[in-house]
Coordinates of N, CA and C in Angstrom, one line a residue:
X28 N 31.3 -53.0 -11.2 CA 31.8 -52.7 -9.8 C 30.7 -52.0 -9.1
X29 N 29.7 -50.7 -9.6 CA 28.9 -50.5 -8.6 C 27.6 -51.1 -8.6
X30 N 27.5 -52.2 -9.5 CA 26.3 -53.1 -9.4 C 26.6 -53.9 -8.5
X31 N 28.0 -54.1 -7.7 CA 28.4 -54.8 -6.6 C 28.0 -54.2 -5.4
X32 N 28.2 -52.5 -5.5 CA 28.0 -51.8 -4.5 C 26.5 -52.0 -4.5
X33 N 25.5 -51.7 -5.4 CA 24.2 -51.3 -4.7 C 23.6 -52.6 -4.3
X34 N 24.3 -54.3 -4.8 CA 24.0 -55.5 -3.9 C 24.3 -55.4 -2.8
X35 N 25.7 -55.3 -2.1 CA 26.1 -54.8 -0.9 C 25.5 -54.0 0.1
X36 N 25.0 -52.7 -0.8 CA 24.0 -51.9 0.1 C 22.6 -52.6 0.5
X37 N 22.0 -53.0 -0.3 CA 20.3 -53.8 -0.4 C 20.9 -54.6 1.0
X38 N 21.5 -55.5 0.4 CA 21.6 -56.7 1.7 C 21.8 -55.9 2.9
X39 N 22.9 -55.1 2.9 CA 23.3 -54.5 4.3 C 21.9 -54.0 5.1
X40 N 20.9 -53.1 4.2 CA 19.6 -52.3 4.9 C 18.9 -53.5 4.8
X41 N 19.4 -54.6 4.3 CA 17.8 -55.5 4.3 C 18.0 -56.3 6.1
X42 N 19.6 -56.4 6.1 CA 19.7 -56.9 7.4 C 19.6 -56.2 8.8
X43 N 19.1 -54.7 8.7 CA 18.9 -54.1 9.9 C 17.7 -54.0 10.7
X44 N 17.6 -53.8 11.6 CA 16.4 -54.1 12.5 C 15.7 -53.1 11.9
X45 N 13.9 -53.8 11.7 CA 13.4 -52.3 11.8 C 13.2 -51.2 12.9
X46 N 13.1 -49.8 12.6 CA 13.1 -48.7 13.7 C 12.1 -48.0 13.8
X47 N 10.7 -48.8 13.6 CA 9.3 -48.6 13.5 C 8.6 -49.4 14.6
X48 N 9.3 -49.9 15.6 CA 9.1 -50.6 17.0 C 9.0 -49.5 18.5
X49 N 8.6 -49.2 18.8 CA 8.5 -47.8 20.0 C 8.2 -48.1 21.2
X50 N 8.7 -48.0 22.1 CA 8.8 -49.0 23.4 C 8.2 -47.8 24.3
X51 N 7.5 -47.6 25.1 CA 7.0 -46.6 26.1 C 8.0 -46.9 27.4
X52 N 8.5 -46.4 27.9 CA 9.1 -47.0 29.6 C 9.1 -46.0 30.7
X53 N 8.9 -46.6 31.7 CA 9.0 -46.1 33.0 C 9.6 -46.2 33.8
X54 N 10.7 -44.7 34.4 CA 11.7 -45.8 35.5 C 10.8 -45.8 36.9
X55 N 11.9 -45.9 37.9 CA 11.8 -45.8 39.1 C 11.0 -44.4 40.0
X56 N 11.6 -43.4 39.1 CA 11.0 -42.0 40.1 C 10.0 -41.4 39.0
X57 N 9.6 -42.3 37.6 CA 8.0 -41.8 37.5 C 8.6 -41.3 35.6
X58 N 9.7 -41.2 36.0 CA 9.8 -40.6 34.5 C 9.9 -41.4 33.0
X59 N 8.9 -40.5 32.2 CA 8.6 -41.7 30.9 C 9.8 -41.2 30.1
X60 N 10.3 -42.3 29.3 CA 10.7 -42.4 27.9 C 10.4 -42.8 26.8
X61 N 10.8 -42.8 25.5 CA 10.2 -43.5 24.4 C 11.7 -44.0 23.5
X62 N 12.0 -45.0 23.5 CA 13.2 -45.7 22.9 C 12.4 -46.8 21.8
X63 N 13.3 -47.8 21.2 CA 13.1 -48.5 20.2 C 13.5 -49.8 20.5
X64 N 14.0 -49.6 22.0 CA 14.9 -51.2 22.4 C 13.2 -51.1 23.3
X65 N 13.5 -52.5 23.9 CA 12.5 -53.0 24.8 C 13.0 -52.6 26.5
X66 N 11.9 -52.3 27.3 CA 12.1 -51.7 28.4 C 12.9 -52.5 29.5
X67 N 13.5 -52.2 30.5 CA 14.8 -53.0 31.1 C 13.1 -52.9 32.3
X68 N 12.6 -52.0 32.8 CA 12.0 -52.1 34.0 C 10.3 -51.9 33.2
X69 N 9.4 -50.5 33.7 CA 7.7 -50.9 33.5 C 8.0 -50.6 32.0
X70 N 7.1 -51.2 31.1 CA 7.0 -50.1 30.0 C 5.6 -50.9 29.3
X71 N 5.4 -50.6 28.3 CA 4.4 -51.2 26.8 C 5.1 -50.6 25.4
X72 N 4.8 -51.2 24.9 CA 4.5 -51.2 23.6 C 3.7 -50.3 23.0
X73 N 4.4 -49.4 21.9 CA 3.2 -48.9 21.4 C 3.0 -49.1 19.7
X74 N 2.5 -49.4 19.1 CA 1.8 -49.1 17.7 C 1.8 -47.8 16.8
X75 N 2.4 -48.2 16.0 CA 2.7 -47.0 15.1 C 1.9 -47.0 13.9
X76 N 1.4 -46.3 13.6 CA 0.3 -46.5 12.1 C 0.4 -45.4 11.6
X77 N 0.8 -45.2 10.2 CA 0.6 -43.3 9.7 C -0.5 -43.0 9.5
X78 N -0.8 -41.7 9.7 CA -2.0 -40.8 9.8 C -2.6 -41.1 8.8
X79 N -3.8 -40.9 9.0 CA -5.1 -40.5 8.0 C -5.6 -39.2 7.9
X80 N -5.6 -38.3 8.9 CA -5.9 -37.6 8.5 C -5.7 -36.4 7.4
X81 N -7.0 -35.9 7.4 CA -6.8 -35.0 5.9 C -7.1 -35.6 4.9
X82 N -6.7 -37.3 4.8 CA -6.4 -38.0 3.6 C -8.1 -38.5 3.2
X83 N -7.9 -38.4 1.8 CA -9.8 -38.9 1.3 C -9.5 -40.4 0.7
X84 N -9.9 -41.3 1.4 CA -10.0 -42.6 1.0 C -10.3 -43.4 -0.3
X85 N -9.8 -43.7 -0.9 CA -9.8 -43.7 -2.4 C -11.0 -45.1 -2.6
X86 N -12.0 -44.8 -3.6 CA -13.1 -45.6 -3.8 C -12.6 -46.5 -5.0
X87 N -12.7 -47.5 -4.9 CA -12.3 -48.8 -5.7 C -13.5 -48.3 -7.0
X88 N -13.3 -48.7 -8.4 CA -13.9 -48.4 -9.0 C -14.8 -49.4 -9.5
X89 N -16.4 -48.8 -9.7 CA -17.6 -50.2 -9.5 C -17.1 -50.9 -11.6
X90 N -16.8 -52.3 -11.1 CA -16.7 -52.6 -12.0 C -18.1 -53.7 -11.8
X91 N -18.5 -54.1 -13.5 CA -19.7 -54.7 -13.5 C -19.1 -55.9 -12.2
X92 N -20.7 -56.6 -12.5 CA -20.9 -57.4 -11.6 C -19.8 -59.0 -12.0
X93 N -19.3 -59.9 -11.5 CA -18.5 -60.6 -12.1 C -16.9 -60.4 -12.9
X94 N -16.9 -59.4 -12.8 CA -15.3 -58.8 -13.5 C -14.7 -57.6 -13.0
X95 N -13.6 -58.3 -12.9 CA -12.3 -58.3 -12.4 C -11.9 -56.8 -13.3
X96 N -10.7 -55.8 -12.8 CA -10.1 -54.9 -13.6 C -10.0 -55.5 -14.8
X97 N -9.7 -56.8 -15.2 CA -9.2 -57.0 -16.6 C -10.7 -58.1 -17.3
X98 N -11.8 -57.9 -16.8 CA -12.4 -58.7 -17.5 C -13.0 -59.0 -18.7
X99 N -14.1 -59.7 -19.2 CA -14.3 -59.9 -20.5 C -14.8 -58.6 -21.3
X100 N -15.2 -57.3 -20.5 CA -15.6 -56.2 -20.7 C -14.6 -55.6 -21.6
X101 N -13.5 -55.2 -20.7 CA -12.0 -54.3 -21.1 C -11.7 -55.3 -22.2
X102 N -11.6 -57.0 -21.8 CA -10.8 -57.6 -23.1 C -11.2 -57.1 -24.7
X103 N -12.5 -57.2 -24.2 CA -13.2 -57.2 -25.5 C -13.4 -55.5 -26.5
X104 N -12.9 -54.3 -25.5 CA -13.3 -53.1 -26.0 C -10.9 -53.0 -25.9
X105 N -10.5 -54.0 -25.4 CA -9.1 -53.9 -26.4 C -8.8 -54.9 -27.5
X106 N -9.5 -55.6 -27.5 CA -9.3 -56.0 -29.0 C -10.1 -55.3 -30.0
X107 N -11.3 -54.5 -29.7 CA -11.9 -53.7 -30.5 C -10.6 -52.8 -31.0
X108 N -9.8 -51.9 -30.0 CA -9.2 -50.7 -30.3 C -7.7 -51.0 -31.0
X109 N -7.4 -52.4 -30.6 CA -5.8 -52.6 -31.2 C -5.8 -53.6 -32.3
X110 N -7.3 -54.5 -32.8 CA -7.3 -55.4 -33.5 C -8.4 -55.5 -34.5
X111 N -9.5 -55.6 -34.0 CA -10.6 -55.4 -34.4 C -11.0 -54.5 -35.8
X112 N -11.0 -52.9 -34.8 CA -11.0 -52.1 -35.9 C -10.0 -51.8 -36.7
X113 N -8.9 -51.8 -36.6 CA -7.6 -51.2 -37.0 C -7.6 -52.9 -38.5
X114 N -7.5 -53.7 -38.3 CA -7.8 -54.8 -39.6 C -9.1 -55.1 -40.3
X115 N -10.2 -54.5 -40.0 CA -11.4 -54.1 -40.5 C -11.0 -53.4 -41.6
X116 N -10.8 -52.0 -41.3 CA -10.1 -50.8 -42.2 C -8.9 -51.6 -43.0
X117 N -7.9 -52.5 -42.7 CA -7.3 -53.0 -43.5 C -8.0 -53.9 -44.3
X118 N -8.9 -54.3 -44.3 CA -9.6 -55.3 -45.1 C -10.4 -54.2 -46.2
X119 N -10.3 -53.3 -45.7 CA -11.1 -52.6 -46.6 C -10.1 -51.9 -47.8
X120 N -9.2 -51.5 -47.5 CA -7.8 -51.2 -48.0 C -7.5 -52.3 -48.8
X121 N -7.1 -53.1 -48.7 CA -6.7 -54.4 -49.3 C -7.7 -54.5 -50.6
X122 N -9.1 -54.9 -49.7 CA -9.7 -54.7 -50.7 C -10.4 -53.7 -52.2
X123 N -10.0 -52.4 -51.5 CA -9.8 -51.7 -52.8 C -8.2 -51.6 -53.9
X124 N -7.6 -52.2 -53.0 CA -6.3 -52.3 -53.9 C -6.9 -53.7 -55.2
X125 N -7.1 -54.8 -54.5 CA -7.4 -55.3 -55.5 C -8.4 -55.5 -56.3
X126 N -9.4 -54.4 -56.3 CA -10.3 -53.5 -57.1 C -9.5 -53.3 -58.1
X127 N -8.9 -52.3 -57.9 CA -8.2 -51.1 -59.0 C -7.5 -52.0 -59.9
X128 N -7.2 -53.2 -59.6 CA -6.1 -54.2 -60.1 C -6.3 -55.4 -60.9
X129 N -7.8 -55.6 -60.7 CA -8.6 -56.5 -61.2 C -9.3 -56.0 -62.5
X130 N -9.5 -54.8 -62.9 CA -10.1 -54.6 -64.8 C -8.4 -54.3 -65.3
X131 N -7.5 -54.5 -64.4 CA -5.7 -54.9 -65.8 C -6.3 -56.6 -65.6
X132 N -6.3 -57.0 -65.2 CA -6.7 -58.6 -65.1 C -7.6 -59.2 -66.4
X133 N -8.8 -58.5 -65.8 CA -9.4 -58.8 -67.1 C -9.3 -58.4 -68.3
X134 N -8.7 -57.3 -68.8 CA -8.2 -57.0 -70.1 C -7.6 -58.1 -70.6
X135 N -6.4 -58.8 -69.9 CA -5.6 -58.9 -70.2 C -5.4 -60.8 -70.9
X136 N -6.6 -61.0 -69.7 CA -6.9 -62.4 -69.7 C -8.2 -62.5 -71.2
X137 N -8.7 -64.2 -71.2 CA -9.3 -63.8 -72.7 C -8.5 -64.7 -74.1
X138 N -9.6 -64.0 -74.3 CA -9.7 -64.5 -76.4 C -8.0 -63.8 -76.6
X139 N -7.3 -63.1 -76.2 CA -6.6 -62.5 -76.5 C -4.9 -63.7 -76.1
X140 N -5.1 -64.0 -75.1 CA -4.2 -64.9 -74.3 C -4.1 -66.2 -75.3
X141 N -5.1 -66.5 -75.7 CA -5.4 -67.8 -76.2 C -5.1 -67.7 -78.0
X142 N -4.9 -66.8 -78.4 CA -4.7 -66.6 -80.0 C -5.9 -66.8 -80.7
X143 N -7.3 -66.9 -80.1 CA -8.2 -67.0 -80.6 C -9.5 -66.0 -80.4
X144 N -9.0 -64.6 -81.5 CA -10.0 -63.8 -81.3 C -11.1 -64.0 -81.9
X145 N -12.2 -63.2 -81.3 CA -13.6 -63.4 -81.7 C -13.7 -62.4 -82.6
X146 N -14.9 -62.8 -83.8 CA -15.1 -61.6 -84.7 C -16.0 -60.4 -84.2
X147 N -15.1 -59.2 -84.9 CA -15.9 -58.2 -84.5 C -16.0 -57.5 -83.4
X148 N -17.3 -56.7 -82.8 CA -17.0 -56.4 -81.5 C -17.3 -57.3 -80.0
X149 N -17.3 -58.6 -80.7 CA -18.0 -59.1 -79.5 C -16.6 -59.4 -78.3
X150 N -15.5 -59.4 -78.7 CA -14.6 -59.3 -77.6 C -14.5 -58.5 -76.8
X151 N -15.1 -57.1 -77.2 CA -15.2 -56.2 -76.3 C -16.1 -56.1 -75.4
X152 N -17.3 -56.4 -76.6 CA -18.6 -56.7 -75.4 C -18.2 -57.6 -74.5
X153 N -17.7 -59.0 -74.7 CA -17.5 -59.7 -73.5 C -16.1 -59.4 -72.2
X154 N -15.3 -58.5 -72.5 CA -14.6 -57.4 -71.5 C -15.4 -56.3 -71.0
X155 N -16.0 -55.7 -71.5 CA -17.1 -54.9 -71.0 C -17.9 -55.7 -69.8
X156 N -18.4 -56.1 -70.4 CA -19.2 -57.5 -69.6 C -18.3 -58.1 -68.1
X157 N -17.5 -58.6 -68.6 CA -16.6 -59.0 -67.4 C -16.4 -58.4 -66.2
X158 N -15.5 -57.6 -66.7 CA -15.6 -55.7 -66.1 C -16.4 -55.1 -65.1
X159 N -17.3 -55.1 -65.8 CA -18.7 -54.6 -65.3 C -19.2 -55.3 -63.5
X160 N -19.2 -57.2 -64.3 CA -19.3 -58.1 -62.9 C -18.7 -57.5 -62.2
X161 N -17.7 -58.1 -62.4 CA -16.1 -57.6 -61.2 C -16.4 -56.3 -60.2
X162 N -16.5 -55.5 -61.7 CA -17.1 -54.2 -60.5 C -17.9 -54.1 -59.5
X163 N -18.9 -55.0 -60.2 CA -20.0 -55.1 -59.3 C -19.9 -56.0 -57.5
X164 N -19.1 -57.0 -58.1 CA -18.9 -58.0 -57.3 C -17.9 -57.3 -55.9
X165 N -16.9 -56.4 -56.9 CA -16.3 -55.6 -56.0 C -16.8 -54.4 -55.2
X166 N -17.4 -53.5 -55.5 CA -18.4 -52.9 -54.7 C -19.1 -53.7 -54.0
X167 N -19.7 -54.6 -53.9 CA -20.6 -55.4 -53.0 C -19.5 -55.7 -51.7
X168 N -18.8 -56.0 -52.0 CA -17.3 -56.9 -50.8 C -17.3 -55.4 -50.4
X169 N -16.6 -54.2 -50.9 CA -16.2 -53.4 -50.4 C -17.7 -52.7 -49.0
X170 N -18.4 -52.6 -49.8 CA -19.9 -52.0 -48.6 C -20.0 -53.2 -47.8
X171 N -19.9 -54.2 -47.9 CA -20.0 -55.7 -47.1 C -18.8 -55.2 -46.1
X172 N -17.8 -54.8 -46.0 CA -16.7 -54.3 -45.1 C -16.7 -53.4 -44.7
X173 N -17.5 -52.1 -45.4 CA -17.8 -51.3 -44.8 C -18.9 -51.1 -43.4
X174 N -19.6 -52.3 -43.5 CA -20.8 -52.6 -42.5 C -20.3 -53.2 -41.6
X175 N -19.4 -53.6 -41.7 CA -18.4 -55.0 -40.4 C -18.0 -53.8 -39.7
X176 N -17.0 -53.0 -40.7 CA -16.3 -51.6 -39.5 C -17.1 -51.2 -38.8
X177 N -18.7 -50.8 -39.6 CA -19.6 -49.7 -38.8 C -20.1 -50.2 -37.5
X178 N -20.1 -51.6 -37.8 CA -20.8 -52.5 -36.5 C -19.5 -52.1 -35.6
X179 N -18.4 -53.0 -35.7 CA -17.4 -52.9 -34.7 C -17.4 -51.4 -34.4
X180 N -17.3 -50.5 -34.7 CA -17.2 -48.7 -34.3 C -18.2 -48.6 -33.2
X181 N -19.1 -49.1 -33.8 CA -20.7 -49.0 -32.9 C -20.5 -49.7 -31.6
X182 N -19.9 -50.9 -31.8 CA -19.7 -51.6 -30.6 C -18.8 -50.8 -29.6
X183 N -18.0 -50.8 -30.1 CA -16.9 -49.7 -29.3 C -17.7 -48.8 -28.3
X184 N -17.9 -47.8 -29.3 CA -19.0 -46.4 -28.8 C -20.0 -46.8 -27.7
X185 N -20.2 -48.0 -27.7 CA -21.1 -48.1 -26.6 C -21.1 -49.0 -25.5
X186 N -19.2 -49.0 -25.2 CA -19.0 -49.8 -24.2 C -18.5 -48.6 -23.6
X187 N -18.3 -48.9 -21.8 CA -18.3 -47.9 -21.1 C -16.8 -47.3 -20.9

């Protein structure tokens, strides 16, 4: 019911004249008025504009040359801040999870799975061995991601 009323109201003000129209007039023995209807005898028209003064003129801000508030500048330093970096660090995450998860892997897999152990210590040596890779291979990915973040950070930092 009063979503009825505040349609009723809109239309009602939308249909009234505006009262920002100011008519100057003059009668017969010299005397001026100032009304909103139009003059029956002399008058003009006058112009209404609100003041400036006082007021400091607000300076548009210098964006580069060719772009817009939203251009390829801003796109690119918000996909840095909401995408970019924030799934870098995830990749990095991720990737140390499946670090920690990968020497249960290799234990597990093997001469051991297959019912066919090797003599002696060479089983070990060859989990050692494996191990070792993996580690290695995994450290490598992890600093590999760590240098993608540092780039994108950098990038960031030196947009304006």
């Amino acid at each position: 019911m009063t979503l009825i009323r505040y349609a009723l109201c809109a239309l009602a003000l939308g249909c009234l004249a505006p009262a920002w129209a100011i008519n100057k007039c003059t009668d017969a023995n010299g005397k001026v008025s100032f009304q909103d209807a139009p003059c029956a005898g002399e008058g003009e028209k006058i112009d209404v504009r609100p003041t400036t003064r006082g007021a400091t003129p607000v300076q548009p801000a210098a964006a580069p040359v060719g772009e817009g508030a939203f251009g390829p500048t801003w796109q690119r330093k918000n996909y840095l801040q909401t995408q970019g970096i924030p799934q870098a660090r995830a990749a990095i995450e991720r990737n140390q999870r499946e670090c920690t998860a990968q020497p249960n892997a290799v234990a597990t897999a093997g001469p051991l799975r297959r019912g066919n152990l090797p003599s002696g210590n060479q089983f070990v040596q060859e989990g050692a061995e494996k191990a070792a890779d993996a580690k290695a291979a995994c450290e490598e990915r992890t600093e590999a991601l760590r240098e993608q973040l540092r780039v994108l950070e950098r990038e960031l930092a030196a947009m304006p």
